[in-house]
């Protein structure tokens, strides 16, 4: 061989057998915990094979068995035996390898190691002359060290990226599509970059050792690749960029343990509230909003966790929705907690309402029943705080009270029962917490006798009942909605900044600047008919407003002159008379006309 440089002077015979241990982390153990146990087991097996005595595996080490997969590779793998799947059985097999070797290739096994000796040393030792023209330049130690370090660093960077890649891939349902595409693209780039690096180093090594290039050529390649995308520094920077993503993925396992759903891409966010009866809390956020409004995020997140821990809400559902994973979400992109009950929105921003509620006086009951129907006549609950009877120096004046859970006003039905959007409960089952700074950080209760002393008498109540009458389509429901907004907002500018309040379904038609008719629909109510040509309001219904000590009740009625005929008119009139008979008096009977009819 004219290009030969070395001669084989020795061969080491034997066999290699490798055991690969793979652990599937089904129970979401900490990575360092698993690595520690596996490493301890490897060391025990190695010590035992070397003959350093017997070893025992601990209970912690043995509990990994159910998630452990062991594979064997090598020159002599027994074909007629079942391969082991525990640490103990693996140790037994490894100790039998020498006995397997005696039956292979006359006991020699396979060549494992060759000892090479340079031909130029052979020439000198035996004083021989050869006709082989050879130029072989040894690399200096510095270049060899640089190359070794570069390949070691590349291997370590790839291992870190592969761990990162596998974790992301296993949880791809919780990773935004844009991020996922970028990670897959980077994986391909790393493989391509490594292949190019190896090819260039291999080519230049031959050229340097043959004397056609100088060793500095190797260093130039290293410098060039340091700046390339997909190489060591770029890999580290890429993983660092997605540190928060990995933190989120790990946090999802914690969420699951606490019965919190982190909504993946395969689940539709828009229909979620409609598919669930009972209470459901949706926490909307994304990484950009977390950074931009970190304090709001932290406060909202901890409030969300408080809701999860609340004993009364154990049957509720709690869901985190990331805008980046669910770009289809139609709501305004902001950090907020939406609260739904039986498919209907109760609070669009529960934490914001909570902050506002710090000035509220709140009450709660453990015995609220959603089946209790509110009577026809109620009044807003207005009583002092229970703290005045317990020497807590709470103000003695009467206060209006808000339900802690649904955050709507509590009303009294003159029947020893309090009512709110949650339903109703016996008055004595409620506990109270006023907004006074002198009130302790707890809810306080009245005795039954003290509470009855403060509850209003129906006969003495300041109450105004107004009956609205008018032909079909004249706008009675629209008038009520307008009245709600007049009471809610102090100015048109203030109303324009907030969502329109709708106590009753309303539909009307306007003509836009292009002379096109536009149908405007506000609110939803099963008391309203949306079929074209039919009367909207289907039966009488009261809408109650509390103004200081005054209870104002406006009674909406089906339109006179119903489009479905005179028989329906008669039925509507009978239903209206039956409904208003529940009230002791009417203060005003108001007839609404179209402007063109007056």
XYZ file of C-alpha atoms in Angstrom:
598
model
C 0.000 0.000 0.000
C 1.835 3.126 -1.207
C -0.023 5.456 1.228
C 0.402 3.292 4.350
C 1.571 5.096 7.486
C 1.249 2.470 10.259
C 1.505 -1.275 10.759
C -0.673 -3.430 13.097
C 1.497 -4.902 15.842
C -1.191 -6.154 18.242
C -4.898 -7.104 18.516
C -7.050 -7.154 21.657
C -9.862 -9.734 21.469
C -13.109 -9.893 23.430
C -16.701 -8.679 23.184
C -18.710 -5.551 23.899
C -22.152 -5.661 25.498
C -24.110 -2.471 26.178
C -27.249 -1.982 28.260
C -29.398 1.080 27.525
C -31.748 2.297 30.288
C -34.666 4.526 29.263
C -37.093 5.966 31.805
C -40.556 7.240 30.836
C -41.430 9.989 33.296
C -45.148 9.203 33.672
C -45.416 10.601 37.202
C -43.676 13.902 36.345
C -40.760 13.378 38.709
C -38.091 16.074 38.798
C -35.445 15.413 36.130
C -32.532 15.646 38.599
C -34.248 13.132 40.900
C -34.515 10.566 38.073
C -30.973 11.213 36.842
C -29.650 10.736 40.379
C -31.356 7.370 40.866
C -30.314 6.065 37.424
C -26.715 7.154 37.954
C -26.615 5.473 41.380
C -27.881 2.232 39.824
C -25.300 2.375 37.021
C -22.509 2.790 39.558
C -23.788 -0.126 41.644
C -23.929 -2.395 38.590
C -20.397 -1.357 37.542
C -18.982 -2.002 41.032
C -20.617 -5.413 41.247
C -19.329 -6.483 37.801
C -15.814 -5.503 38.869
C -16.195 -7.853 41.830
C -16.473 -5.234 44.563
C -19.098 -7.188 46.473
C -22.870 -7.580 46.318
C -25.200 -4.601 46.044
C -28.738 -3.873 47.195
C -31.203 -1.642 45.358
C -33.253 0.777 47.487
C -37.035 1.099 47.520
C -36.813 4.421 45.627
C -34.682 2.771 42.942
C -37.007 -0.213 42.618
C -40.132 1.942 42.278
C -38.827 3.087 38.884
C -39.223 -0.428 37.469
C -42.704 0.138 36.028
C -41.489 2.991 33.808
C -38.081 1.521 32.906
C -37.185 0.160 29.473
C -33.875 -1.749 29.126
C -32.332 -2.606 25.732
C -29.161 -4.591 24.982
C -26.656 -4.098 22.166
C -23.356 -5.847 21.515
C -21.351 -8.656 20.011
C -22.789 -11.548 22.022
C -26.448 -11.219 23.029
C -28.081 -14.482 24.222
C -30.770 -15.478 21.737
C -32.419 -18.271 23.714
C -33.005 -16.315 26.941
C -35.505 -13.632 27.919
C -33.679 -10.329 28.187
C -33.901 -8.712 31.639
C -35.979 -5.620 32.451
C -34.796 -4.902 36.007
C -31.526 -3.696 37.494
C -30.965 -7.008 39.316
C -31.504 -9.157 36.202
C -29.295 -6.842 34.138
C -26.504 -7.327 36.660
C -26.880 -11.121 36.417
C -26.641 -11.036 32.601
C -23.549 -8.801 32.649
C -21.773 -11.226 34.980
C -22.483 -14.087 32.538
C -20.847 -12.309 29.559
C -17.440 -14.070 30.061
C -19.165 -17.472 29.966
C -20.981 -16.518 26.728
C -17.621 -15.471 25.242
C -16.138 -18.975 25.599
C -18.687 -20.248 23.058
C -17.974 -17.539 20.473
C -15.176 -17.735 17.839
C -13.292 -20.406 19.776
C -13.356 -18.275 22.914
C -11.607 -15.315 21.291
C -14.635 -13.172 20.500
C -14.141 -10.214 18.158
C -11.238 -7.802 17.600
C -11.826 -4.905 19.989
C -8.615 -2.936 19.772
C -5.701 -2.685 17.332
C -2.219 -1.514 18.324
C -0.596 0.531 15.539
C 3.070 1.390 15.104
C 4.353 4.134 12.717
C 6.192 2.804 9.646
C 8.873 5.462 9.968
C 9.766 4.070 13.419
C 9.902 0.554 11.949
C 12.314 1.845 9.292
C 14.575 3.384 11.922
C 14.453 0.366 14.238
C 15.268 -2.166 11.514
C 17.366 0.301 9.460
C 15.224 -0.280 6.376
C 14.814 1.834 3.285
C 11.394 2.120 1.681
C 10.275 3.541 -1.616
C 7.024 4.938 -0.160
C 6.900 8.690 -0.595
C 5.145 9.947 2.482
C 4.448 13.401 3.931
C 2.624 13.167 7.272
C 2.560 16.179 9.562
C 1.426 15.743 13.164
C -1.084 18.257 14.513
C 0.190 20.317 17.398
C -1.330 19.644 20.828
C -3.115 23.004 20.909
C -5.043 22.266 17.689
C -5.954 18.768 18.883
C -7.203 20.197 22.210
C -9.267 22.842 20.397
C -10.899 20.221 18.171
C -11.665 17.891 21.077
C -13.229 20.720 23.080
C -15.284 21.864 20.084
C -16.738 18.408 19.483
C -17.392 17.927 23.228
C -19.168 21.307 23.427
C -21.180 20.502 20.298
C -22.243 17.147 21.742
C -23.301 18.767 25.016
C -25.241 21.517 23.215
C -27.012 18.912 21.054
C -27.947 16.853 24.121
C -29.478 19.919 25.767
C -31.349 20.784 22.575
C -32.608 17.198 22.190
C -33.916 17.240 25.776
C -35.609 20.571 25.041
C -36.939 19.340 21.678
C -38.373 16.114 23.129
C -40.089 17.960 25.972
C -41.662 20.431 23.549
C -42.662 17.677 21.123
C -44.356 15.657 23.876
C -46.346 18.764 24.871
C -46.900 20.209 21.393
C -50.613 20.655 22.128
C -49.675 23.433 24.559
C -47.174 25.217 22.296
C -48.176 27.970 19.875
C -47.961 26.882 16.231
C -45.487 29.676 15.377
C -43.144 28.614 18.190
C -43.463 24.954 17.241
C -42.543 25.685 13.618
C -39.509 27.695 14.713
C -38.303 24.852 16.975
C -38.681 22.221 14.222
C -36.824 24.504 11.804
C -33.978 24.960 14.309
C -33.673 21.173 14.744
C -33.142 20.757 10.995
C -30.677 23.663 10.960
C -28.575 22.094 13.747
C -28.299 18.781 11.873
C -27.329 20.535 8.636
C -24.763 22.732 10.392
C -23.151 19.775 12.184
C -22.876 17.789 8.934
C -21.199 20.747 7.187
C -18.828 21.242 10.148
C -17.740 17.594 10.210
C -17.238 17.530 6.438
C -15.088 20.674 6.408
C -12.983 19.555 9.388
C -12.401 16.108 7.817
C -11.322 17.663 4.505
C -9.012 20.220 6.104
C -7.442 17.640 8.453
C -6.287 15.593 5.453
C -4.927 18.724 3.776
C -3.119 19.889 6.940
C -1.570 16.502 7.685
C -0.475 16.078 4.069
C 1.225 19.481 4.185
C -0.929 21.314 1.623
C -2.589 23.522 4.273
C -1.379 25.071 7.516
C -2.873 24.164 10.963
C -4.330 27.665 11.276
C -6.866 26.592 8.616
C -8.538 24.423 11.278
C -8.797 27.382 13.657
C -10.365 29.518 10.910
C -13.073 26.895 10.409
C -13.810 26.910 14.156
C -14.030 30.721 14.191
C -16.349 30.732 11.161
C -18.739 28.157 12.628
C -18.919 29.936 16.000
C -20.927 32.649 14.249
C -23.146 30.282 12.248
C -26.835 29.698 13.084
C -27.309 26.154 14.346
C -23.904 25.902 16.035
C -22.941 25.797 19.723
C -23.525 29.413 20.801
C -26.664 29.728 18.691
C -28.085 26.504 20.181
C -27.551 27.780 23.734
C -29.129 31.153 22.899
C -32.114 29.431 21.260
C -32.774 27.246 24.320
C -32.415 30.293 26.587
C -34.997 32.111 24.468
C -37.550 29.394 25.244
C -36.774 29.036 28.961
C -40.204 30.415 29.886
C -41.885 27.949 27.534
C -40.223 25.027 29.331
C -41.225 26.558 32.677
C -44.830 26.729 31.447
C -44.740 23.107 30.255
C -43.504 21.978 33.671
C -46.162 24.151 35.326
C -48.912 22.423 33.322
C -48.236 19.227 35.284
C -48.727 21.199 38.517
C -51.944 22.716 37.130
C -53.231 19.220 36.373
C -52.581 18.104 39.949
C -54.655 21.068 41.161
C -57.552 20.291 38.768
C -56.726 23.290 36.558
C -57.107 22.757 32.802
C -54.475 24.374 30.561
C -56.401 24.470 27.288
C -54.534 22.812 24.414
C -54.852 23.515 20.697
C -57.145 20.548 20.132
C -59.820 22.025 22.418
C -62.039 24.824 21.142
C -62.077 27.826 23.464
C -65.200 29.557 22.151
C -67.657 26.725 22.880
C -66.135 25.773 26.234
C -68.488 27.860 28.437
C -71.534 26.596 26.537
C -70.598 22.937 27.038
C -70.426 23.153 30.827
C -73.169 23.506 33.387
C -72.325 25.078 36.709
C -69.513 27.547 37.315
C -66.524 27.850 34.993
C -63.645 30.320 35.357
C -61.514 31.164 32.290
C -58.145 32.853 32.897
C -56.985 34.585 29.683
C -53.303 35.566 29.228
C -50.166 35.153 27.129
C -46.422 35.676 27.598
C -46.384 39.152 26.031
C -49.125 40.386 28.375
C -47.337 38.808 31.366
C -44.224 40.853 30.572
C -46.081 44.070 29.746
C -48.444 43.953 32.755
C -46.554 41.757 35.183
C -48.188 43.133 38.342
C -51.695 42.693 36.921
C -50.786 39.161 35.839
C -49.380 38.245 39.267
C -52.415 39.665 41.072
C -54.901 37.994 38.703
C -53.025 34.673 38.802
C -52.956 34.546 42.605
C -56.633 35.506 42.746
C -57.341 32.682 40.271
C -55.489 30.232 42.560
C -57.520 31.539 45.513
C -60.679 30.677 43.579
C -59.327 27.170 42.926
C -58.636 26.650 46.631
C -62.065 27.925 47.670
C -63.916 24.975 49.242
C -67.275 26.215 47.968
C -66.086 26.003 44.340
C -64.715 22.466 44.316
C -67.289 21.414 41.700
C -66.375 24.339 39.458
C -64.057 24.189 36.456
C -60.930 26.296 36.140
C -59.295 26.821 32.746
C -56.223 28.777 31.594
C -56.380 30.005 27.982
C -53.234 31.313 26.253
C -54.036 33.784 23.456
C -50.955 32.559 21.530
C -52.267 28.983 21.536
C -55.833 30.134 20.815
C -55.624 33.081 18.384
C -59.264 32.415 17.488
C -60.436 33.923 20.803
C -62.684 36.852 19.941
C -62.473 38.666 23.274
C -60.189 41.675 23.681
C -56.588 40.499 24.231
C -56.048 41.384 27.886
C -55.312 39.620 31.163
C -58.632 38.767 32.761
C -60.730 36.080 34.429
C -64.143 35.449 32.847
C -66.787 33.805 35.000
C -69.640 31.800 33.433
C -72.583 30.099 35.091
C -74.624 27.515 33.172
C -73.253 28.830 29.883
C -74.036 32.502 30.564
C -71.443 35.188 31.237
C -71.649 36.493 34.812
C -68.460 38.599 34.941
C -66.239 39.545 31.993
C -63.352 40.526 34.289
C -63.751 38.933 37.701
C -60.516 40.264 39.203
C -61.352 43.815 38.128
C -64.747 43.377 39.760
C -62.987 42.015 42.848
C -60.833 45.150 43.100
C -63.911 47.314 42.740
C -65.648 45.190 45.358
C -63.170 46.301 48.031
C -65.547 49.212 48.557
C -68.541 46.858 48.673
C -70.217 45.369 51.684
C -70.395 41.644 50.947
C -72.343 38.734 52.382
C -72.373 34.998 51.813
C -74.222 31.826 52.733
C -73.149 28.183 52.631
C -76.782 27.122 52.061
C -77.661 28.960 48.835
C -80.062 27.002 46.620
C -80.448 27.786 42.929
C -83.947 26.237 42.955
C -85.453 28.946 45.183
C -87.498 31.327 43.039
C -87.527 34.986 43.916
C -91.012 36.248 44.874
C -92.714 38.986 42.886
C -92.069 41.597 45.571
C -88.525 42.100 46.855
C -86.445 44.996 48.084
C -82.711 45.594 48.095
C -81.270 44.378 51.391
C -80.367 47.437 53.478
C -79.251 46.686 57.041
C -76.270 47.596 59.270
C -73.234 45.302 59.520
C -73.305 42.464 62.047
C -70.156 44.013 63.528
C -72.224 46.618 65.410
C -73.604 43.874 67.669
C -70.153 42.372 68.312
C -68.318 45.532 69.440
C -66.204 45.841 66.274
C -67.056 49.551 65.870
C -68.498 49.106 62.373
C -70.593 52.127 61.237
C -74.189 51.912 62.469
C -75.866 53.208 59.312
C -77.676 50.859 56.940
C -75.716 49.418 54.013
C -76.660 47.633 50.811
C -75.109 44.172 50.417
C -73.533 42.282 47.503
C -73.233 38.498 47.155
C -69.584 37.430 47.420
C -70.009 34.694 44.818
C -72.092 36.166 41.981
C -71.361 39.813 42.865
C -74.959 40.929 42.387
C -77.105 42.845 44.863
C -78.799 40.826 47.588
C -82.563 41.344 47.856
C -84.977 40.543 50.659
C -88.235 38.792 49.795
C -90.144 39.668 53.014
C -90.116 35.909 53.698
C -86.994 35.593 55.896
C -85.052 34.699 52.735
C -82.341 36.603 50.858
C -82.043 36.338 47.049
C -79.348 37.024 44.437
C -78.279 35.574 41.066
C -77.051 32.436 42.869
C -80.579 31.672 44.090
C -81.708 32.100 47.672
C -81.038 31.058 51.275
C -82.474 31.587 54.739
C -81.637 35.057 56.056
C -80.049 33.760 59.276
C -77.600 31.579 57.248
C -75.789 34.679 55.934
C -72.603 36.200 57.310
C -71.500 39.767 56.601
C -68.331 41.771 55.983
C -68.662 45.524 55.510
C -66.129 47.781 53.781
C -65.176 49.631 56.961
C -61.456 49.421 57.892
C -62.626 48.716 61.452
C -64.229 45.445 60.322
C -62.033 42.389 61.107
C -60.772 40.148 58.302
C -63.659 37.710 58.666
C -67.392 37.399 58.048
C -69.676 38.049 61.030
C -73.214 36.808 61.746
C -76.315 38.172 63.470
C -78.347 36.226 65.959
C -81.757 35.408 64.514
C -83.520 37.917 66.798
C -81.097 40.754 66.000
C -81.383 40.147 62.249
C -85.208 40.166 62.309
C -85.078 43.486 64.172
C -83.289 45.101 61.203
C -85.231 43.505 58.342
C -87.799 45.830 56.714
C -91.566 45.465 57.013
C -93.328 45.125 53.674
C -96.132 47.544 54.598
C -93.666 50.284 55.523
C -91.476 49.849 52.453
C -91.026 52.805 50.077
C -91.987 51.170 46.760
C -93.080 52.524 43.372
C -94.644 50.209 40.761
C -94.979 51.410 37.146
C -96.920 49.437 34.526
C -95.831 49.932 30.902
C -98.497 49.485 28.218
C -98.402 50.092 24.481
C -98.944 48.520 21.108
C -96.600 45.897 19.680
C -93.233 47.297 18.557
C -93.657 50.706 20.164
C -90.410 50.297 22.145
C -91.323 49.429 25.743
C -88.353 47.046 26.114
C -86.041 49.594 24.492
C -87.224 52.217 26.986
C -86.384 49.905 29.923
C -82.885 49.238 28.590
C -82.348 52.965 28.137
C -83.550 53.558 31.705
C -81.024 50.994 33.033
C -78.180 52.840 31.306
C -79.445 56.243 32.540
C -79.217 54.945 36.118
C -75.843 53.228 35.574
C -73.858 55.989 33.874
C -73.616 59.650 34.793
C -72.900 60.820 31.214
C -72.967 59.676 27.584
C -69.149 59.808 27.515
C -68.929 57.428 30.481
C -71.428 55.035 28.866
C -69.466 55.036 25.581
C -66.356 53.762 27.381
C -68.147 50.795 28.959
C -70.236 47.884 27.680
C -73.891 48.649 27.069
C -76.124 47.382 29.888
C -79.077 45.265 28.736
C -81.646 44.047 31.229
C -83.954 42.836 28.482
C -83.610 41.803 24.844
C -84.082 44.734 22.456
C -84.087 44.874 18.665
C -84.445 47.923 16.469
C -83.528 49.080 12.948
C -81.472 52.137 12.009
C -80.348 53.517 8.640
C -76.589 54.028 8.237
C -74.719 56.704 6.240
C -75.040 54.576 3.088
C -78.841 54.429 3.461
C -78.617 50.740 4.397
C -80.898 49.373 7.106
C -79.052 47.806 10.059
C -80.731 45.602 12.682
C -79.355 46.220 16.184
C -79.863 43.457 18.768
C -78.997 43.927 22.444
C -79.131 41.324 25.224
C -80.775 37.906 25.413
C -83.920 36.791 27.177
C -86.239 33.825 26.689
C -89.090 36.270 27.389
C -88.383 37.881 24.025
C -89.418 36.544 20.630
C -87.070 37.283 17.722
C -89.315 35.953 14.944
C -89.983 38.677 12.366
C -93.525 40.024 12.530
C -94.332 38.699 16.022
C -94.588 40.676 19.249
C -91.256 40.753 21.115
C -92.186 40.502 24.812
C -94.041 37.217 25.428
C -95.337 37.731 28.980
C -95.272 40.326 31.754
C -92.016 40.722 33.643
C -90.835 43.134 36.366
C -87.496 44.981 36.290
C -86.464 46.263 39.735
C -84.211 49.282 40.381
C -83.039 50.460 43.798
C -82.458 54.190 44.189
C -81.322 54.991 47.722
C -84.235 53.800 49.896
C -86.666 53.683 46.981
C -87.578 50.438 45.207
C -88.632 51.229 41.628
C -90.337 48.415 39.737
C -91.122 48.771 36.010
C -93.409 46.053 34.668
C -92.920 45.242 30.981
C -95.945 43.737 29.201
C -96.675 42.091 25.824
C -97.699 44.576 23.153
C -101.362 45.449 22.576
C -102.453 44.525 19.065
C -100.413 41.319 18.903
C -99.598 40.321 15.333
C -100.776 36.756 16.042
C -104.402 37.835 16.382
C -107.045 38.986 18.853
C -107.087 35.686 20.747
C -103.425 36.153 21.610
C -104.245 39.726 22.685
C -106.874 38.386 25.089
C -104.442 35.802 26.468
C -101.732 38.449 26.927
C -104.162 40.733 28.776
C -105.251 37.912 31.084
C -101.601 37.022 31.833
C -100.785 40.678 32.556
C -103.730 41.079 34.970
C -102.731 37.866 36.727
C -99.134 39.072 37.035
C -99.850 42.539 38.475
C -102.218 41.022 41.041
C -99.060 39.898 42.897
C -98.369 43.520 43.852
C -100.269 45.467 46.446
C -100.559 48.606 44.337
C -99.673 50.327 41.067
C -98.384 53.886 41.286
C -98.340 54.594 37.551
C -99.863 53.027 34.461
C -97.815 54.392 31.560
C -98.866 54.088 27.932
C -96.027 54.302 25.373
C -96.755 55.742 21.893
C -94.795 56.134 18.689
C -93.915 59.780 18.007
C -95.883 59.624 14.770
C -99.018 58.589 16.691
C -99.041 61.530 19.129
